[in-house]
Coordinates of N, CA and C and ligand atoms in Angstrom, one line a residue:
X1 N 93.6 102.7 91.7 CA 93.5 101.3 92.0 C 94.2 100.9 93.3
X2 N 93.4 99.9 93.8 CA 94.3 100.0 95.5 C 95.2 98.2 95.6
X3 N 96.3 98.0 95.8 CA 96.6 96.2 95.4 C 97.2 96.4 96.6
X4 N 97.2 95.2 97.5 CA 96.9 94.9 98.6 C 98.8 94.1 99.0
X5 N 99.2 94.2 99.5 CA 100.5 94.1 99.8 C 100.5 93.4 101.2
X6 N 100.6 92.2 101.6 CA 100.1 91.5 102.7 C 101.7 91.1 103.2
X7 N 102.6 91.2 102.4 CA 103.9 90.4 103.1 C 105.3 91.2 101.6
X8 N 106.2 91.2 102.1 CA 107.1 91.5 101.4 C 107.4 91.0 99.4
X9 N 107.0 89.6 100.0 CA 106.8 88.6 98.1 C 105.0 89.2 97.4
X10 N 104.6 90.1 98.1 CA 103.5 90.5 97.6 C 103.8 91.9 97.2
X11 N 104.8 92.9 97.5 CA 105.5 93.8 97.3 C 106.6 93.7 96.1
X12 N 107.2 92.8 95.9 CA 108.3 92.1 94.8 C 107.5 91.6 93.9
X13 N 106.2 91.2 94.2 CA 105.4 90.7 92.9 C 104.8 92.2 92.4
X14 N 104.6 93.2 92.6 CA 103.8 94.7 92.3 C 105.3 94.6 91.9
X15 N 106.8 94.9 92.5 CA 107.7 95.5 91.6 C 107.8 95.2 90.7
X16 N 107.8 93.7 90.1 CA 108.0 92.5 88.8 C 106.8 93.1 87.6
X17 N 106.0 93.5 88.7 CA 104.9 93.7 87.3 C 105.2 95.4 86.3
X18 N 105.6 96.1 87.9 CA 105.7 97.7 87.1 C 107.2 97.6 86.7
X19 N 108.3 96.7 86.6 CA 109.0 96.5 86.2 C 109.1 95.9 84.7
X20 N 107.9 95.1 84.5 CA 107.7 94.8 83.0 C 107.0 95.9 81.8
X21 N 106.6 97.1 82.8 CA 106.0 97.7 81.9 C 106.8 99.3 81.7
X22 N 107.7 99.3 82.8 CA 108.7 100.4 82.1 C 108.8 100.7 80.9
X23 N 109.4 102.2 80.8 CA 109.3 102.6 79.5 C 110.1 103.8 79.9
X24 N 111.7 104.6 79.1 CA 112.4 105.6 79.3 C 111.9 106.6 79.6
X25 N 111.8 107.3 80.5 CA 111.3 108.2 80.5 C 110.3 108.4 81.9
X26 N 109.2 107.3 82.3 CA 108.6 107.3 83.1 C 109.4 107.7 84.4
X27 N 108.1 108.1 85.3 CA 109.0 108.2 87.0 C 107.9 107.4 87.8
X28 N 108.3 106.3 88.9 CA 107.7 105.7 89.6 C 107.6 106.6 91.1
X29 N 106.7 107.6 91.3 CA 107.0 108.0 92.7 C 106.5 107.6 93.7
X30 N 107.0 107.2 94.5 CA 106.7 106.3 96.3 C 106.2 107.0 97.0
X31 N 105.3 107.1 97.7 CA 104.8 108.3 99.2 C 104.4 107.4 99.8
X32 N 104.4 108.0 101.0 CA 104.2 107.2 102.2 C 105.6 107.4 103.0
X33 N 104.5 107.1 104.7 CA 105.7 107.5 106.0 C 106.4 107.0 105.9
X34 N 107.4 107.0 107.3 CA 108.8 106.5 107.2 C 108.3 104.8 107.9
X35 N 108.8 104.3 106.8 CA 109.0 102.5 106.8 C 107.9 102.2 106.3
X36 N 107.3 102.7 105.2 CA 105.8 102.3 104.6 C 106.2 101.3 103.7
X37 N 107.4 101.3 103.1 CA 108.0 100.3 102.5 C 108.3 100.9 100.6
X38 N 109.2 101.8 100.5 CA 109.0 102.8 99.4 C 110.4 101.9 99.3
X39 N 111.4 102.2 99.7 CA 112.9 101.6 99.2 C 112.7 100.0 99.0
X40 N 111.7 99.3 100.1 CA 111.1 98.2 99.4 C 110.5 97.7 97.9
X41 N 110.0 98.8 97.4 CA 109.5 98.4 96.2 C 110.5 99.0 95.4
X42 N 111.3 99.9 95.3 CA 112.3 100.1 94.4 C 113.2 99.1 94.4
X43 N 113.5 98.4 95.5 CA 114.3 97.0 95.3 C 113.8 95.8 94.7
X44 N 112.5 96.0 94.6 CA 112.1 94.9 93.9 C 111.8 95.3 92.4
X45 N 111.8 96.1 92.1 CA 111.6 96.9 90.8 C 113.0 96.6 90.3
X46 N 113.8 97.5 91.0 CA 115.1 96.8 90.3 C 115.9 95.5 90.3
X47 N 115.6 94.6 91.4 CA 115.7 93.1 91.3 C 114.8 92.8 90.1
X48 N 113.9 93.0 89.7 CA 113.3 92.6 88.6 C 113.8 92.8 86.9
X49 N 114.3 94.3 87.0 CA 115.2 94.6 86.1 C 116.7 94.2 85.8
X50 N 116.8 93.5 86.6 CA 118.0 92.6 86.7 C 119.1 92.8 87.4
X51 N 119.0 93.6 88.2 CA 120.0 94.1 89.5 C 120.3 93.2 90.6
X52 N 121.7 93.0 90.3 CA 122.2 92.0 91.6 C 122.8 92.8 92.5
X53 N 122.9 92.4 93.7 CA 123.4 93.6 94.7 C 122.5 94.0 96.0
X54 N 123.4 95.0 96.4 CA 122.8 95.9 97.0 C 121.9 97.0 96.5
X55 N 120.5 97.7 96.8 CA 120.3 98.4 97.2 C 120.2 99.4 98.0
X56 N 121.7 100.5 98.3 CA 121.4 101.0 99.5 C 120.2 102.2 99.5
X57 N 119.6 102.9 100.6 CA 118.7 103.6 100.8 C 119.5 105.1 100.3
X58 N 118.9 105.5 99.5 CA 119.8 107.0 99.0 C 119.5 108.1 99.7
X59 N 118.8 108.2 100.8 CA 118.6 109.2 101.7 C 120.0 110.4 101.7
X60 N 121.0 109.4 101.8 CA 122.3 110.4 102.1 C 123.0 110.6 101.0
X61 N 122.8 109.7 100.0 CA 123.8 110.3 98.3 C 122.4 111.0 97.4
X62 N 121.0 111.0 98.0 CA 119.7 111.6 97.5 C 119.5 110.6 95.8
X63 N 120.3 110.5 95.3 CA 120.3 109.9 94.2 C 121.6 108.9 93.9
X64 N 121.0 107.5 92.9 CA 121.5 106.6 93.3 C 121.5 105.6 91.7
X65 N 122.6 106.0 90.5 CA 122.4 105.3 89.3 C 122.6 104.5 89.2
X66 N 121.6 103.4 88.0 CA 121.6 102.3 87.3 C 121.8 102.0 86.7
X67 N 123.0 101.9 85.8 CA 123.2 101.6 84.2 C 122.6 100.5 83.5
X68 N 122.1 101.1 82.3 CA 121.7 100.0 81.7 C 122.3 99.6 80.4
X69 N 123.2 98.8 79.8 CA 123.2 97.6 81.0 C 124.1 97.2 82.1
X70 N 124.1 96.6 83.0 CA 123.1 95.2 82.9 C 121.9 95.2 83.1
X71 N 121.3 96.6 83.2 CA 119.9 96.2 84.0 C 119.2 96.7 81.9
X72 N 118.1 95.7 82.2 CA 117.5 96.4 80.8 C 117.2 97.5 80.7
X73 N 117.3 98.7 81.8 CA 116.6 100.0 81.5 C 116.9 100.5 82.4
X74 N 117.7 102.1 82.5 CA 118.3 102.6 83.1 C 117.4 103.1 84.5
X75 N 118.0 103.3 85.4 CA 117.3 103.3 86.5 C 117.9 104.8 87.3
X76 N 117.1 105.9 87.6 CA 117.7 106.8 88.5 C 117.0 106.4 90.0
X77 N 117.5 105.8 91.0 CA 117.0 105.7 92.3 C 117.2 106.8 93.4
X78 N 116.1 107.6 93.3 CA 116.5 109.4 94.3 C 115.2 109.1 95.6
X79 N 115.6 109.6 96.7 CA 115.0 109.8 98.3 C 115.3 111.1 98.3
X80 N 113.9 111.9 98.1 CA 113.9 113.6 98.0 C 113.7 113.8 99.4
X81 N 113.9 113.0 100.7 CA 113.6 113.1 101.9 C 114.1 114.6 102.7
X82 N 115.5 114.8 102.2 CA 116.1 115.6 102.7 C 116.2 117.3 101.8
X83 N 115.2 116.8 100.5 CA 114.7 118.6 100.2 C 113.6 119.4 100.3
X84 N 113.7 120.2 100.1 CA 112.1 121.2 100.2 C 111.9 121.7 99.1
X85 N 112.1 121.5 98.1 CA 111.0 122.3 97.0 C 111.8 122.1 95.6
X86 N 110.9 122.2 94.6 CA 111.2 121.6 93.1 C 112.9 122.5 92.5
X87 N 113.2 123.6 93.6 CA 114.1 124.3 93.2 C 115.9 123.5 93.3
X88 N 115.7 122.6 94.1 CA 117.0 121.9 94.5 C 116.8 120.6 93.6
X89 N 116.2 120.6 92.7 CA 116.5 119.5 91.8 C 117.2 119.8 90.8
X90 N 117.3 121.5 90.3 CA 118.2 121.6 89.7 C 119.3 121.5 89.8
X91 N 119.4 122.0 91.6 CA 120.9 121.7 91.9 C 121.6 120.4 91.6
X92 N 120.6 119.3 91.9 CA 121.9 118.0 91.3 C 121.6 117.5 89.9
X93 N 120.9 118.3 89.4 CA 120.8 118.3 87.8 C 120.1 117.1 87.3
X94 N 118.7 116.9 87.9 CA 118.0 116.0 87.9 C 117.3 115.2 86.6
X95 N 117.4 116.7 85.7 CA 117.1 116.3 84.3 C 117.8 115.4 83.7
X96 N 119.3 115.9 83.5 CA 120.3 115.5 83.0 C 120.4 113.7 83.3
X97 N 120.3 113.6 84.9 CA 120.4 112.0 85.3 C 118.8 111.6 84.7
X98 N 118.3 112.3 84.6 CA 116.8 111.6 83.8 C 116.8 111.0 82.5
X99 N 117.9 111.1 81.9 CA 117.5 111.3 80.1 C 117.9 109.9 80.2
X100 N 117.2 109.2 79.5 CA 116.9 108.1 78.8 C 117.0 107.1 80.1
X101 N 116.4 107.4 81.4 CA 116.2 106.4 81.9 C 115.2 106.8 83.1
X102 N 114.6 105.8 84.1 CA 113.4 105.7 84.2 C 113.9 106.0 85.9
X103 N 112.8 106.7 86.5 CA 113.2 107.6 88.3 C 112.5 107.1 88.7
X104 N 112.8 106.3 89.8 CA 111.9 105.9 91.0 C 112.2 106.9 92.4
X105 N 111.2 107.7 92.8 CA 111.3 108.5 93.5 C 110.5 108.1 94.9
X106 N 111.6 108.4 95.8 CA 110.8 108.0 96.9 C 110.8 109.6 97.5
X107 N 109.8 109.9 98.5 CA 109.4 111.4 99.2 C 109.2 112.2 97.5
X108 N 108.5 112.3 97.1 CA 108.2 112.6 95.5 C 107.7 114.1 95.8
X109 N 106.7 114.1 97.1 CA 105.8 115.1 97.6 C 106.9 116.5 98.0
X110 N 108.1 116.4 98.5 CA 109.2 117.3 98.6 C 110.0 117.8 97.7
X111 N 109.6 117.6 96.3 CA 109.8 118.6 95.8 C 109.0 118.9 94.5
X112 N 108.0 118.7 95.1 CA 106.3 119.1 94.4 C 105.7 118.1 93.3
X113 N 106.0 116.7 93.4 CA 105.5 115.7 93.0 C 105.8 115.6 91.5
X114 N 105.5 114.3 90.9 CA 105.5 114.4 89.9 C 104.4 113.9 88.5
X115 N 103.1 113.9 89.5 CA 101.6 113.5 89.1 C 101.3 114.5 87.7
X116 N 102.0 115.2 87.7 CA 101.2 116.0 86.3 C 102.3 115.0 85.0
X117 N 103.2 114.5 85.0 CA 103.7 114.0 84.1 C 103.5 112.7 83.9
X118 N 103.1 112.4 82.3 CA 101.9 112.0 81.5 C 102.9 110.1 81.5
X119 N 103.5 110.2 82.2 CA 104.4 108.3 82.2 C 105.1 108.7 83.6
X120 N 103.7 108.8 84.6 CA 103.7 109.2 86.4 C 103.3 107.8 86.7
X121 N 103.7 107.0 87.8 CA 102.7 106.2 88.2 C 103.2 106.6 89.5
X122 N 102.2 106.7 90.4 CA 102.1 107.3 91.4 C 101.5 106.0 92.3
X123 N 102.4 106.4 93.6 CA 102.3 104.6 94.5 C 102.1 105.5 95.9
X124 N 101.0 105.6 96.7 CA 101.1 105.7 97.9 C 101.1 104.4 98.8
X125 N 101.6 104.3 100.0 CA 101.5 103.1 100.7 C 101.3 103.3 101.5
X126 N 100.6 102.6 102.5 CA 100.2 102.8 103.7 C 100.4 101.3 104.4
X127 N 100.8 101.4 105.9 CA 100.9 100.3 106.6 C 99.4 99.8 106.9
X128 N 99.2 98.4 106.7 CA 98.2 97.9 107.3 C 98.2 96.9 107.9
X129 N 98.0 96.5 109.0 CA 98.6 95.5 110.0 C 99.8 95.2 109.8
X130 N 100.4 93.6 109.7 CA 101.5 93.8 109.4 C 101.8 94.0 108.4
X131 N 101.5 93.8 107.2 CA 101.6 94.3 105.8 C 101.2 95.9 105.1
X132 N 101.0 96.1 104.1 CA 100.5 97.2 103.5 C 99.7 97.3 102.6
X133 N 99.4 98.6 101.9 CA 98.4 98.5 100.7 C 98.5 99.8 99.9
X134 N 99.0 99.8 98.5 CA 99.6 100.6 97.2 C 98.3 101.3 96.8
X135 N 98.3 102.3 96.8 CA 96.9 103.3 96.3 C 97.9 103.7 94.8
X136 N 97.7 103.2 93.5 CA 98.1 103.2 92.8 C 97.5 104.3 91.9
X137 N 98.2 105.6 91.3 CA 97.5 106.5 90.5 C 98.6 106.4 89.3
X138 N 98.0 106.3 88.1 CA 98.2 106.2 86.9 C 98.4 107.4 86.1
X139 N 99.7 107.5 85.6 CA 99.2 108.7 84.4 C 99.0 108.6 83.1
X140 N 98.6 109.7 82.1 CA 97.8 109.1 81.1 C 98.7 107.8 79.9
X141 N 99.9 107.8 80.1 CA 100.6 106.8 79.3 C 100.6 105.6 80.0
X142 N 100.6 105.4 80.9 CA 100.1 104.2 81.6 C 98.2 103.2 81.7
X143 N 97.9 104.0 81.2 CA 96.7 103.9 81.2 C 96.4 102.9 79.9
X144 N 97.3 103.0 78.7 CA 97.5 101.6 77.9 C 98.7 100.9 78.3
X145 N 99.1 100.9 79.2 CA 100.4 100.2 79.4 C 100.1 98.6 79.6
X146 N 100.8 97.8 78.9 CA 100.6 96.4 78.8 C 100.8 96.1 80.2
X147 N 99.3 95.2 80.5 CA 99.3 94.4 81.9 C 98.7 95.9 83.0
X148 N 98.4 96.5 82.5 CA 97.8 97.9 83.5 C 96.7 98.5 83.0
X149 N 96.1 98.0 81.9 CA 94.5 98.7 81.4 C 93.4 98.4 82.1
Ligands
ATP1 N1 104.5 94.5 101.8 C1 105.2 94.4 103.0 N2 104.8 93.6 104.0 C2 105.4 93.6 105.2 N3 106.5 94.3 105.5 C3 107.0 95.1 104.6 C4 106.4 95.3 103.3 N4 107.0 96.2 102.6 C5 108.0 96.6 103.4 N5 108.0 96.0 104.6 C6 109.0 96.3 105.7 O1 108.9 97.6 106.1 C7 110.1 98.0 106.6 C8 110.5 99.4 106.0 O2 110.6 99.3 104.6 P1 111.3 100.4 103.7 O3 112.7 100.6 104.2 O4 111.1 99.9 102.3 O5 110.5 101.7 104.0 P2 110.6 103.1 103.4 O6 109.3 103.6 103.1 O7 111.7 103.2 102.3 O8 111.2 104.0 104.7 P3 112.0 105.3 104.7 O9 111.0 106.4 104.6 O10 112.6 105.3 106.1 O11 113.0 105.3 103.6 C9 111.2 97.0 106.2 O12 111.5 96.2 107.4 C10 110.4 96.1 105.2 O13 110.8 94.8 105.3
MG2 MG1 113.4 104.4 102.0

């Protein structure tokens, strides 16, 4: 499905929604170039889950935790920008920060995506004019997810 992202409050309204339909376990992965607006929608995802604050861009700590609570649902925030391949996820022990809470991944594609897993929702972006547009791919647990059938 493709949802059309015309201005930043059209981006924070897409976070609000995939933010209501979380569920432990899921990973939200972001693709798209640099400034397609991927840390954008993770800030609105987590402003939606109840995060006051900053969100800094985790490019340089690569991963970036959310306890929950305060936020209703735990949040791992990771920018695989700076790896090359599914083998350096061991290194910072990716599983382990995964257990019982929900990965929004931005550069998802660097260390070999995460589309085969069945609570994926997969977000490409692309700029279009001044705004953007979310090529949204679903995986199969999303596919009854309330507000996404
Ligand atoms: N829907 C939108 N409409 C207009 N501008 C947007 C939208 N989403 C994001 N932007 C703007 O695009 C710029 C880059 O956004 P952002 O930092 O989220 O990109 P990114 O994909 O995380 O980049 P990087 O790969 O460098 O981490 C910001 O100035 C942001 O305000
Ligand atoms: Mg970013």
């Amino acid at each position: 499905m493709r949802v059309a992202l015309p201005s930043l409050a059209a981006s924070d309204a897409l976070g609000a929604r995939i933010a209501a339909a979380l569920l432990p376990g899921d990973v939200v992965a972001l693709s798209g170039d640099l400034g397609a607006g991927k840390t954008t929608l993770a800030r609105a995802i987590l402003a939606a889950l109840g995060h006051v604050g900053e969100v800094p861009s985790p490019s340089f700590a690569l991963v970036e935790p959310y306890p929950a609570p305060p936020l209703r649902l735990a949040i791992v925030h990771a920018d695989f920008y700076r790896l090359s391949g599914a083998a350096d996820l061991d290194e910072i022990g990716l599983d382990d920060l995964r257990e019982d809470a929900v990965l929004i991944a931005e550069w998802p594609e660097n260390v070999g995506g995460f589309a085969h897993e069945p609570g994926c929702l997969a977000i490409a972006l692309e700029t279009e004019g001044n705004g953007r547009t979310a090529i949204v791919r679903r995986g199969r647990d999303w596919l009854e997810r309330a507000g996404w059938t």
